[in-house]
GROMACS .gro file of N, CA and C in nm:
model
  486
    1MET      N    1  -0.385   7.389   1.065
    1MET     CA    2  -0.443   7.490   1.017
    1MET      C    3  -0.300   7.567   1.032
    2THR      N    4  -0.246   7.601   1.146
    2THR     CA    5  -0.100   7.674   1.153
    2THR      C    6  -0.021   7.620   1.014
    3GLU      N    7  -0.016   7.526   0.988
    3GLU     CA    8   0.075   7.434   0.926
    3GLU      C    9   0.041   7.507   0.772
    4LYS      N   10  -0.085   7.523   0.724
    4LYS     CA   11  -0.123   7.581   0.616
    4LYS      C   12  -0.098   7.708   0.589
    5ILE      N   13  -0.113   7.783   0.695
    5ILE     CA   14  -0.102   7.944   0.697
    5ILE      C   15   0.065   7.948   0.679
    6LEU      N   16   0.174   7.898   0.715
    6LEU     CA   17   0.285   7.861   0.715
    6LEU      C   18   0.291   7.847   0.591
    7HIS      N   19   0.272   7.738   0.513
    7HIS     CA   20   0.289   7.735   0.389
    7HIS      C   21   0.225   7.835   0.286
    8PHE      N   22   0.158   7.897   0.327
    8PHE     CA   23   0.088   7.975   0.252
    8PHE      C   24   0.171   8.114   0.267
    9VAL      N   25   0.192   8.163   0.383
    9VAL     CA   26   0.297   8.259   0.388
    9VAL      C   27   0.436   8.242   0.299
   10LYS      N   28   0.475   8.090   0.318
   10LYS     CA   29   0.583   8.067   0.239
   10LYS      C   30   0.569   8.081   0.081
   11GLU      N   31   0.449   8.054   0.027
   11GLU     CA   32   0.464   8.057  -0.115
   11GLU      C   33   0.400   8.214  -0.137
   12LEU      N   34   0.384   8.292  -0.053
   12LEU     CA   35   0.357   8.444  -0.106
   12LEU      C   36   0.499   8.513  -0.075
   13LEU      N   37   0.576   8.442   0.001
   13LEU     CA   38   0.702   8.526  -0.028
   13LEU      C   39   0.784   8.496  -0.108
   14TRP      N   40   0.783   8.380  -0.176
   14TRP     CA   41   0.828   8.343  -0.306
   14TRP      C   42   0.768   8.425  -0.391
   15ILE      N   43   0.663   8.429  -0.409
   15ILE     CA   44   0.615   8.503  -0.546
   15ILE      C   45   0.658   8.676  -0.534
   16SER      N   46   0.666   8.678  -0.410
   16SER     CA   47   0.705   8.848  -0.379
   16SER      C   48   0.830   8.846  -0.406
   17ILE      N   49   0.916   8.767  -0.377
   17ILE     CA   50   1.067   8.760  -0.444
   17ILE      C   51   1.100   8.758  -0.594
   18THR      N   52   0.999   8.652  -0.647
   18THR     CA   53   0.977   8.628  -0.796
   18THR      C   54   0.915   8.764  -0.863
   19ALA      N   55   0.844   8.847  -0.807
   19ALA     CA   56   0.800   8.972  -0.844
   19ALA      C   57   0.899   9.106  -0.839
   20LEU      N   58   1.004   9.054  -0.737
   20LEU     CA   59   1.100   9.181  -0.742
   20LEU      C   60   1.211   9.168  -0.826
   21VAL      N   61   1.243   9.025  -0.855
   21VAL     CA   62   1.339   9.005  -0.909
   21VAL      C   63   1.305   9.019  -1.137
   22THR      N   64   1.173   8.997  -1.086
   22THR     CA   65   1.102   9.051  -1.230
   22THR      C   66   1.117   9.185  -1.270
   23PHE      N   67   1.079   9.246  -1.165
   23PHE     CA   68   1.108   9.419  -1.170
   23PHE      C   69   1.278   9.465  -1.184
   24ALA      N   70   1.326   9.387  -1.133
   24ALA     CA   71   1.480   9.398  -1.134
   24ALA      C   72   1.556   9.397  -1.277
   25ILE      N   73   1.459   9.282  -1.309
   25ILE     CA   74   1.533   9.227  -1.462
   25ILE      C   75   1.481   9.337  -1.584
   26LEU      N   76   1.342   9.374  -1.530
   26LEU     CA   77   1.283   9.483  -1.642
   26LEU      C   78   1.314   9.606  -1.648
   27TYR      N   79   1.380   9.684  -1.496
   27TYR     CA   80   1.414   9.823  -1.503
   27TYR      C   81   1.481   9.842  -1.584
   28PRO      N   82   1.607   9.813  -1.663
   28PRO     CA   83   1.687   9.861  -1.742
   28PRO      C   84   1.591   9.897  -1.852
   29VAL      N   85   1.504   9.788  -1.914
   29VAL     CA   86   1.435   9.860  -2.024
   29VAL      C   87   1.320   9.954  -1.994
   30THR      N   88   1.263   9.948  -1.894
   30THR     CA   89   1.144  10.033  -1.851
   30THR      C   90   1.206  10.190  -1.802
   31SER      N   91   1.287  10.171  -1.757
   31SER     CA   92   1.360  10.277  -1.736
   31SER      C   93   1.402  10.437  -1.854
   32LYS      N   94   1.399  10.330  -1.978
   32LYS     CA   95   1.463  10.392  -2.112
   32LYS      C   96   1.343  10.424  -2.177
   33LEU      N   97   1.249  10.304  -2.162
   33LEU     CA   98   1.131  10.301  -2.256
   33LEU      C   99   1.026  10.301  -2.182
   34ASP      N  100   0.905  10.339  -2.268
   34ASP     CA  101   0.744  10.337  -2.229
   34ASP      C  102   0.744  10.214  -2.277
   35TYR      N  103   0.760  10.068  -2.233
   35TYR     CA  104   0.796   9.975  -2.320
   35TYR      C  105   0.630   9.918  -2.332
   36PHE      N  106   0.565   9.866  -2.464
   36PHE     CA  107   0.464   9.822  -2.489
   36PHE      C  108   0.435   9.660  -2.436
   37TYR      N  109   0.589   9.609  -2.416
   37TYR     CA  110   0.552   9.462  -2.419
   37TYR      C  111   0.618   9.393  -2.282
   38TRP      N  112   0.567   9.468  -2.171
   38TRP     CA  113   0.667   9.479  -2.045
   38TRP      C  114   0.566   9.378  -1.983
   39LYS      N  115   0.452   9.370  -1.996
   39LYS     CA  116   0.332   9.246  -1.942
   39LYS      C  117   0.378   9.121  -2.003
   40ILE      N  118   0.435   9.063  -2.109
   40ILE     CA  119   0.453   8.935  -2.159
   40ILE      C  120   0.600   8.946  -2.116
   41ASN      N  121   0.642   9.023  -2.134
   41ASN     CA  122   0.790   9.010  -2.074
   41ASN      C  123   0.815   8.972  -1.959
   42ALA      N  124   0.727   9.044  -1.816
   42ALA     CA  125   0.718   8.992  -1.702
   42ALA      C  126   0.680   8.857  -1.700
   43THR      N  127   0.572   8.805  -1.800
   43THR     CA  128   0.518   8.693  -1.777
   43THR      C  129   0.646   8.602  -1.818
   44PHE      N  130   0.722   8.583  -1.916
   44PHE     CA  131   0.834   8.533  -1.943
   44PHE      C  132   0.913   8.495  -1.819
   45ILE      N  133   0.959   8.594  -1.748
   45ILE     CA  134   1.050   8.605  -1.657
   45ILE      C  135   0.991   8.544  -1.513
   46PHE      N  136   0.842   8.551  -1.473
   46PHE     CA  137   0.784   8.515  -1.380
   46PHE      C  138   0.755   8.352  -1.386
   47VAL      N  139   0.694   8.294  -1.513
   47VAL     CA  140   0.723   8.176  -1.560
   47VAL      C  141   0.838   8.069  -1.523
   48SER      N  142   0.921   8.131  -1.597
   48SER     CA  143   1.050   8.102  -1.576
   48SER      C  144   1.070   8.066  -1.463
   49LEU      N  145   1.074   8.150  -1.353
   49LEU     CA  146   1.146   8.133  -1.224
   49LEU      C  147   1.056   8.060  -1.115
   50THR      N  148   0.953   8.064  -1.143
   50THR     CA  149   0.797   7.981  -1.079
   50THR      C  150   0.812   7.856  -1.151
   51TYR      N  151   0.806   7.847  -1.242
   51TYR     CA  152   0.774   7.682  -1.280
   51TYR      C  153   0.936   7.622  -1.262
   52PHE      N  154   1.042   7.690  -1.240
   52PHE     CA  155   1.155   7.607  -1.216
   52PHE      C  156   1.157   7.561  -1.074
   53ARG      N  157   1.150   7.651  -0.980
   53ARG     CA  158   1.091   7.613  -0.850
   53ARG      C  159   1.012   7.509  -0.834
   54TRP      N  160   0.867   7.526  -0.905
   54TRP     CA  161   0.774   7.415  -0.871
   54TRP      C  162   0.822   7.282  -0.917
   55SER      N  163   0.915   7.310  -1.065
   55SER     CA  164   0.952   7.134  -1.111
   55SER      C  165   1.045   7.108  -1.012
   56VAL      N  166   1.149   7.156  -0.939
   56VAL     CA  167   1.229   7.127  -0.860
   56VAL      C  168   1.164   7.065  -0.696
   57THR      N  169   1.074   7.117  -0.666
   57THR     CA  170   1.040   7.125  -0.523
   57THR      C  171   0.889   7.075  -0.542
   58LEU      N  172   0.835   7.019  -0.630
   58LEU     CA  173   0.701   6.953  -0.633
   58LEU      C  174   0.648   6.911  -0.515
   59ARG      N  175   0.744   6.782  -0.466
   59ARG     CA  176   0.650   6.726  -0.318
   59ARG      C  177   0.654   6.788  -0.218
   60SER      N  178   0.721   6.931  -0.205
   60SER     CA  179   0.731   7.014  -0.093
   60SER      C  180   0.642   7.121  -0.104
   61LEU      N  181   0.537   7.112  -0.192
   61LEU     CA  182   0.447   7.184  -0.220
   61LEU      C  183   0.309   7.147  -0.183
   62PRO      N  184   0.247   7.168  -0.068
   62PRO     CA  185   0.132   7.130  -0.024
   62PRO      C  186   0.041   7.156  -0.132
   63PHE      N  187   0.004   7.292  -0.169
   63PHE     CA  188  -0.096   7.288  -0.274
   63PHE      C  189  -0.111   7.226  -0.384
   64LEU      N  190  -0.004   7.192  -0.425
   64LEU     CA  191   0.008   7.085  -0.558
   64LEU      C  192  -0.022   6.926  -0.546
   65HIS      N  193  -0.057   6.911  -0.393
   65HIS     CA  194  -0.074   6.776  -0.381
   65HIS      C  195  -0.195   6.724  -0.419
   66SER      N  196  -0.307   6.799  -0.440
   66SER     CA  197  -0.443   6.797  -0.496
   66SER      C  198  -0.407   6.764  -0.647
   67SER      N  199  -0.470   6.620  -0.679
   67SER     CA  200  -0.469   6.590  -0.827
   67SER      C  201  -0.551   6.680  -0.908
   68ALA      N  202  -0.656   6.714  -0.850
   68ALA     CA  203  -0.757   6.805  -0.926
   68ALA      C  204  -0.667   6.922  -0.970
   69LEU      N  205  -0.594   6.984  -0.919
   69LEU     CA  206  -0.520   7.096  -0.924
   69LEU      C  207  -0.427   7.074  -1.009
   70ARG      N  208  -0.328   6.944  -0.974
   70ARG     CA  209  -0.205   6.939  -1.100
   70ARG      C  210  -0.260   6.892  -1.254
   71PHE      N  211  -0.406   6.842  -1.222
   71PHE     CA  212  -0.465   6.810  -1.365
   71PHE      C  213  -0.490   6.970  -1.418
   72ALA      N  214  -0.564   7.030  -1.369
   72ALA     CA  215  -0.608   7.174  -1.393
   72ALA      C  216  -0.432   7.261  -1.451
   73LEU      N  217  -0.344   7.229  -1.390
   73LEU     CA  218  -0.268   7.331  -1.403
   73LEU      C  219  -0.188   7.248  -1.515
   74PHE      N  220  -0.187   7.090  -1.562
   74PHE     CA  221  -0.152   7.028  -1.690
   74PHE      C  222  -0.215   7.063  -1.816
   75THR      N  223  -0.358   7.074  -1.767
   75THR     CA  224  -0.424   7.116  -1.887
   75THR      C  225  -0.400   7.271  -1.916
   76LEU      N  226  -0.421   7.371  -1.856
   76LEU     CA  227  -0.380   7.505  -1.870
   76LEU      C  228  -0.228   7.536  -1.916
   77ASN      N  229  -0.152   7.450  -1.909
   77ASN     CA  230  -0.025   7.467  -1.946
   77ASN      C  231  -0.012   7.484  -2.103
   78ILE      N  232  -0.080   7.372  -2.139
   78ILE     CA  233  -0.078   7.352  -2.295
   78ILE      C  234  -0.129   7.516  -2.381
   79PRO      N  235  -0.251   7.559  -2.348
   79PRO     CA  236  -0.259   7.710  -2.445
   79PRO      C  237  -0.164   7.805  -2.404
   80LEU      N  238  -0.091   7.813  -2.258
   80LEU     CA  239   0.026   7.890  -2.218
   80LEU      C  240   0.095   7.880  -2.285
   81PHE      N  241   0.176   7.746  -2.315
   81PHE     CA  242   0.306   7.726  -2.410
   81PHE      C  243   0.285   7.792  -2.511
   82PHE      N  244   0.136   7.785  -2.598
   82PHE     CA  245   0.120   7.833  -2.737
   82PHE      C  246   0.129   7.969  -2.723
   83TYR      N  247   0.083   8.026  -2.631
   83TYR     CA  248   0.025   8.181  -2.604
   83TYR      C  249   0.206   8.250  -2.607
   84LEU      N  250   0.263   8.180  -2.507
   84LEU     CA  251   0.382   8.242  -2.499
   84LEU      C  252   0.505   8.245  -2.583
   85LEU      N  253   0.478   8.094  -2.680
   85LEU     CA  254   0.547   8.098  -2.788
   85LEU      C  255   0.523   8.194  -2.911
   86TYR      N  256   0.372   8.225  -2.953
   86TYR     CA  257   0.359   8.336  -3.021
   86TYR      C  258   0.399   8.460  -2.959
   87SER      N  259   0.375   8.479  -2.858
   87SER     CA  260   0.432   8.645  -2.798
   87SER      C  261   0.594   8.625  -2.797
   88LEU      N  262   0.676   8.541  -2.783
   88LEU     CA  263   0.787   8.538  -2.789
   88LEU      C  264   0.837   8.574  -2.949
   89GLN      N  265   0.759   8.502  -3.038
   89GLN     CA  266   0.791   8.535  -3.190
   89GLN      C  267   0.793   8.647  -3.209
   90LYS      N  268   0.655   8.735  -3.171
   90LYS     CA  269   0.607   8.844  -3.205
   90LYS      C  270   0.728   8.962  -3.128
   91ILE      N  271   0.768   8.929  -3.025
   91ILE     CA  272   0.884   9.024  -2.991
   91ILE      C  273   1.002   9.028  -3.045
   92MET      N  274   1.039   8.892  -3.100
   92MET     CA  275   1.161   8.905  -3.169
   92MET      C  276   1.167   8.960  -3.302
   93LEU      N  277   1.066   8.937  -3.365
   93LEU     CA  278   1.037   9.018  -3.512
   93LEU      C  279   1.031   9.180  -3.479
   94LYS      N  280   1.001   9.204  -3.366
   94LYS     CA  281   1.016   9.349  -3.323
   94LYS      C  282   1.130   9.382  -3.270
   95LEU      N  283   1.207   9.313  -3.232
   95LEU     CA  284   1.376   9.343  -3.202
   95LEU      C  285   1.450   9.327  -3.321
   96ASP      N  286   1.412   9.209  -3.408
   96ASP     CA  287   1.517   9.216  -3.529
   96ASP      C  288   1.494   9.362  -3.603
   97ASN      N  289   1.362   9.449  -3.614
   97ASN     CA  290   1.368   9.560  -3.685
   97ASN      C  291   1.435   9.644  -3.649
   98PHE      N  292   1.486   9.661  -3.519
   98PHE     CA  293   1.593   9.765  -3.451
   98PHE      C  294   1.525   9.876  -3.438
   99PHE      N  295   1.366   9.922  -3.424
   99PHE     CA  296   1.326  10.034  -3.433
   99PHE      C  297   1.286  10.046  -3.303
  100THR      N  298   1.336  10.153  -3.217
  100THR     CA  299   1.256  10.176  -3.046
  100THR      C  300   1.133  10.187  -3.069
  101GLU      N  301   1.063  10.280  -3.161
  101GLU     CA  302   0.942  10.307  -3.198
  101GLU      C  303   0.844  10.200  -3.169
  102ASP      N  304   0.870  10.038  -3.212
  102ASP     CA  305   0.802   9.937  -3.241
  102ASP      C  306   0.781   9.877  -3.094
  103LEU      N  307   0.864   9.898  -2.979
  103LEU     CA  308   0.865   9.835  -2.864
  103LEU      C  309   0.807   9.945  -2.729
  104GLY      N  310   0.844  10.082  -2.784
  104GLY     CA  311   0.784  10.184  -2.682
  104GLY      C  312   0.825  10.295  -2.696
  105PHE      N  313   0.792  10.394  -2.638
  105PHE     CA  314   0.808  10.568  -2.645
  105PHE      C  315   0.941  10.592  -2.574
  106PRO      N  316   1.066  10.649  -2.638
  106PRO     CA  317   1.178  10.628  -2.578
  106PRO      C  318   1.153  10.754  -2.432
  107LYS      N  319   1.186  10.749  -2.330
  107LYS     CA  320   1.164  10.850  -2.212
  107LYS      C  321   1.305  10.923  -2.198
  108VAL      N  322   1.407  10.865  -2.256
  108VAL     CA  323   1.518  10.917  -2.258
  108VAL      C  324   1.572  10.964  -2.393
  109ILE      N  325   1.665  11.025  -2.430
  109ILE     CA  326   1.742  11.019  -2.557
  109ILE      C  327   1.818  10.939  -2.572
  110LEU      N  328   1.778  10.835  -2.689
  110LEU     CA  329   1.883  10.716  -2.723
  110LEU      C  330   1.960  10.740  -2.820
  111PHE      N  331   2.088  10.780  -2.771
  111PHE     CA  332   2.175  10.767  -2.897
  111PHE      C  333   2.216  10.630  -2.931
  112GLU      N  334   2.291  10.626  -3.059
  112GLU     CA  335   2.310  10.513  -3.111
  112GLU      C  336   2.394  10.390  -3.036
  113ASP      N  337   2.478  10.411  -2.974
  113ASP     CA  338   2.558  10.350  -2.824
  113ASP      C  339   2.436  10.283  -2.738
  114LEU      N  340   2.358  10.370  -2.691
  114LEU     CA  341   2.273  10.343  -2.592
  114LEU      C  342   2.149  10.231  -2.652
  115LYS      N  343   2.115  10.318  -2.756
  115LYS     CA  344   2.002  10.219  -2.840
  115LYS      C  345   2.086  10.058  -2.842
  116ASN      N  346   2.208  10.082  -2.885
  116ASN     CA  347   2.265   9.914  -2.908
  116ASN      C  348   2.250   9.819  -2.810
  117GLU      N  349   2.305   9.918  -2.713
  117GLU     CA  350   2.287   9.859  -2.547
  117GLU      C  351   2.165   9.783  -2.527
  118LEU      N  352   2.081   9.863  -2.526
  118LEU     CA  353   1.929   9.847  -2.478
  118LEU      C  354   1.902   9.730  -2.543
  119PHE      N  355   1.927   9.738  -2.699
  119PHE     CA  356   1.858   9.632  -2.766
  119PHE      C  357   1.933   9.474  -2.738
  120LYS      N  358   2.058   9.506  -2.713
  120LYS     CA  359   2.138   9.373  -2.696
  120LYS      C  360   2.066   9.339  -2.561
  121TYR      N  361   2.067   9.418  -2.483
  121TYR     CA  362   2.032   9.358  -2.338
  121TYR      C  363   1.859   9.336  -2.333
  122MET      N  364   1.784   9.390  -2.448
  122MET     CA  365   1.650   9.325  -2.456
  122MET      C  366   1.626   9.169  -2.529
  123THR      N  367   1.734   9.179  -2.640
  123THR     CA  368   1.751   9.041  -2.706
  123THR      C  369   1.776   8.956  -2.616
  124THR      N  370   1.901   8.975  -2.559
  124THR     CA  371   1.914   8.842  -2.459
  124THR      C  372   1.831   8.807  -2.361
  125GLU      N  373   1.788   8.911  -2.285
  125GLU     CA  374   1.686   8.896  -2.159
  125GLU      C  375   1.543   8.823  -2.259
  126VAL      N  376   1.480   8.871  -2.363
  126VAL     CA  377   1.394   8.775  -2.419
  126VAL      C  378   1.434   8.689  -2.442
  127VAL      N  379   1.506   8.668  -2.525
  127VAL     CA  380   1.532   8.487  -2.558
  127VAL      C  381   1.579   8.413  -2.447
  128LEU      N  382   1.645   8.445  -2.342
  128LEU     CA  383   1.656   8.381  -2.210
  128LEU      C  384   1.564   8.318  -2.145
  129PHE      N  385   1.459   8.418  -2.092
  129PHE     CA  386   1.346   8.390  -2.016
  129PHE      C  387   1.241   8.357  -2.109
  130GLY      N  388   1.208   8.430  -2.237
  130GLY     CA  389   1.114   8.350  -2.342
  130GLY      C  390   1.120   8.207  -2.349
  131SER      N  391   1.260   8.166  -2.409
  131SER     CA  392   1.303   8.004  -2.423
  131SER      C  393   1.250   7.958  -2.295
  132ALA      N  394   1.324   7.975  -2.178
  132ALA     CA  395   1.306   7.941  -2.049
  132ALA      C  396   1.187   7.902  -2.002
  133SER      N  397   1.058   8.006  -2.049
  133SER     CA  398   0.971   7.966  -1.998
  133SER      C  399   0.890   7.864  -2.065
  134LEU      N  400   0.918   7.855  -2.212
  134LEU     CA  401   0.870   7.770  -2.291
  134LEU      C  402   0.927   7.613  -2.227
  135ILE      N  403   1.076   7.601  -2.216
  135ILE     CA  404   1.141   7.507  -2.186
  135ILE      C  405   1.090   7.444  -2.056
  136LEU      N  406   1.077   7.529  -1.954
  136LEU     CA  407   1.021   7.516  -1.809
  136LEU      C  408   0.877   7.447  -1.809
  137ILE      N  409   0.781   7.532  -1.905
  137ILE     CA  410   0.642   7.460  -1.880
  137ILE      C  411   0.656   7.312  -1.925
  138LEU      N  412   0.744   7.271  -2.063
  138LEU     CA  413   0.737   7.139  -2.064
  138LEU      C  414   0.818   7.070  -1.978
  139ALA      N  415   0.928   7.107  -1.900
  139ALA     CA  416   1.005   7.043  -1.756
  139ALA      C  417   0.876   7.013  -1.686
  140PHE      N  418   0.810   7.109  -1.612
  140PHE     CA  419   0.660   7.092  -1.548
  140PHE      C  420   0.596   6.982  -1.596
  141GLN      N  421   0.527   6.993  -1.683
  141GLN     CA  422   0.440   6.889  -1.783
  141GLN      C  423   0.497   6.779  -1.767
  142VAL      N  424   0.649   6.738  -1.779
  142VAL     CA  425   0.682   6.632  -1.775
  142VAL      C  426   0.688   6.579  -1.617
  143ARG      N  427   0.758   6.657  -1.535
  143ARG     CA  428   0.757   6.639  -1.383
  143ARG      C  429   0.586   6.616  -1.327
  144LEU      N  430   0.473   6.672  -1.388
  144LEU     CA  431   0.352   6.617  -1.341
  144LEU      C  432   0.315   6.466  -1.374
  145ILE      N  433   0.368   6.445  -1.506
  145ILE     CA  434   0.336   6.323  -1.590
  145ILE      C  435   0.400   6.229  -1.459
  146ILE      N  436   0.529   6.206  -1.441
  146ILE     CA  437   0.612   6.161  -1.331
  146ILE      C  438   0.537   6.139  -1.226
  147SER      N  439   0.508   6.260  -1.163
  147SER     CA  440   0.441   6.231  -1.047
  147SER      C  441   0.295   6.142  -1.064
  148TYR      N  442   0.218   6.164  -1.140
  148TYR     CA  443   0.104   6.086  -1.164
  148TYR      C  444   0.151   5.945  -1.193
  149TRP      N  445   0.240   5.926  -1.272
  149TRP     CA  446   0.314   5.774  -1.281
  149TRP      C  447   0.321   5.724  -1.167
  150GLN      N  448   0.410   5.773  -1.071
  150GLN     CA  449   0.443   5.749  -0.959
  150GLN      C  450   0.298   5.726  -0.861
  151LEU      N  451   0.237   5.809  -0.886
  151LEU     CA  452   0.112   5.782  -0.786
  151LEU      C  453   0.044   5.652  -0.786
  152TYR      N  454   0.001   5.648  -0.955
  152TYR     CA  455  -0.049   5.505  -1.005
  152TYR      C  456   0.054   5.401  -0.973
  153LYS      N  457   0.183   5.405  -0.979
  153LYS     CA  458   0.245   5.270  -0.966
  153LYS      C  459   0.219   5.247  -0.808
  154HIS      N  460   0.264   5.335  -0.713
  154HIS     CA  461   0.208   5.319  -0.594
  154HIS      C  462   0.088   5.237  -0.539
  155GLN      N  463  -0.050   5.301  -0.596
  155GLN     CA  464  -0.141   5.230  -0.582
  155GLN      C  465  -0.175   5.121  -0.624
  156ALA      N  466  -0.129   5.132  -0.755
  156ALA     CA  467  -0.121   4.962  -0.781
  156ALA      C  468  -0.043   4.878  -0.699
  157ASN      N  469   0.047   4.890  -0.660
  157ASN     CA  470   0.119   4.809  -0.575
  157ASN      C  471   0.039   4.788  -0.455
  158ARG      N  472  -0.006   4.889  -0.394
  158ARG     CA  473  -0.083   4.856  -0.305
  158ARG      C  474  -0.189   4.774  -0.304
  159MET      N  475  -0.256   4.789  -0.415
  159MET     CA  476  -0.397   4.697  -0.442
  159MET      C  477  -0.332   4.560  -0.472
  160MET      N  478  -0.222   4.513  -0.507
  160MET     CA  479  -0.154   4.396  -0.549
  160MET      C  480  -0.149   4.346  -0.401
  161GLU      N  481  -0.093   4.403  -0.277
  161GLU     CA  482  -0.052   4.352  -0.144
  161GLU      C  483  -0.190   4.310  -0.091
  162ASP      N  484  -0.301   4.359  -0.124
  162ASP     CA  485  -0.409   4.361  -0.043
  162ASP      C  486  -0.470   4.233  -0.096
   0.00000   0.00000   0.00000
């Protein structure tokens, strides 16, 4: 029981750290704009960081030992991938227009040089974390398939020995 609580606290700590990093990455944008797309942008960052950690440390995460949960994650990742792909395309179209009003209302006066810096940061951040979230969803899917394969192979070998 104590071990489960420790794993829960550890995962809660990781989620808190991921949320803080997400906030820190979005702060340069949200401090200058009343950003319309902050939720999906935060989702890009959160999914990227979380799925990277889950892909690397799959075996040490006790809540991912359940086959039912792994299957549910595998299934839910498919629509999540297409939703994030659609959202990334939508935000990139808005960024290509180079109109601040398409992304949110300015909180500060945006002179041309500040607007250029803001759009450059937003484009870099959206492309990096948007594409990373899509790639890491695919990587996590592959990782789940490999873990299923290893489990099946282990069970088949054990049945052959009996």
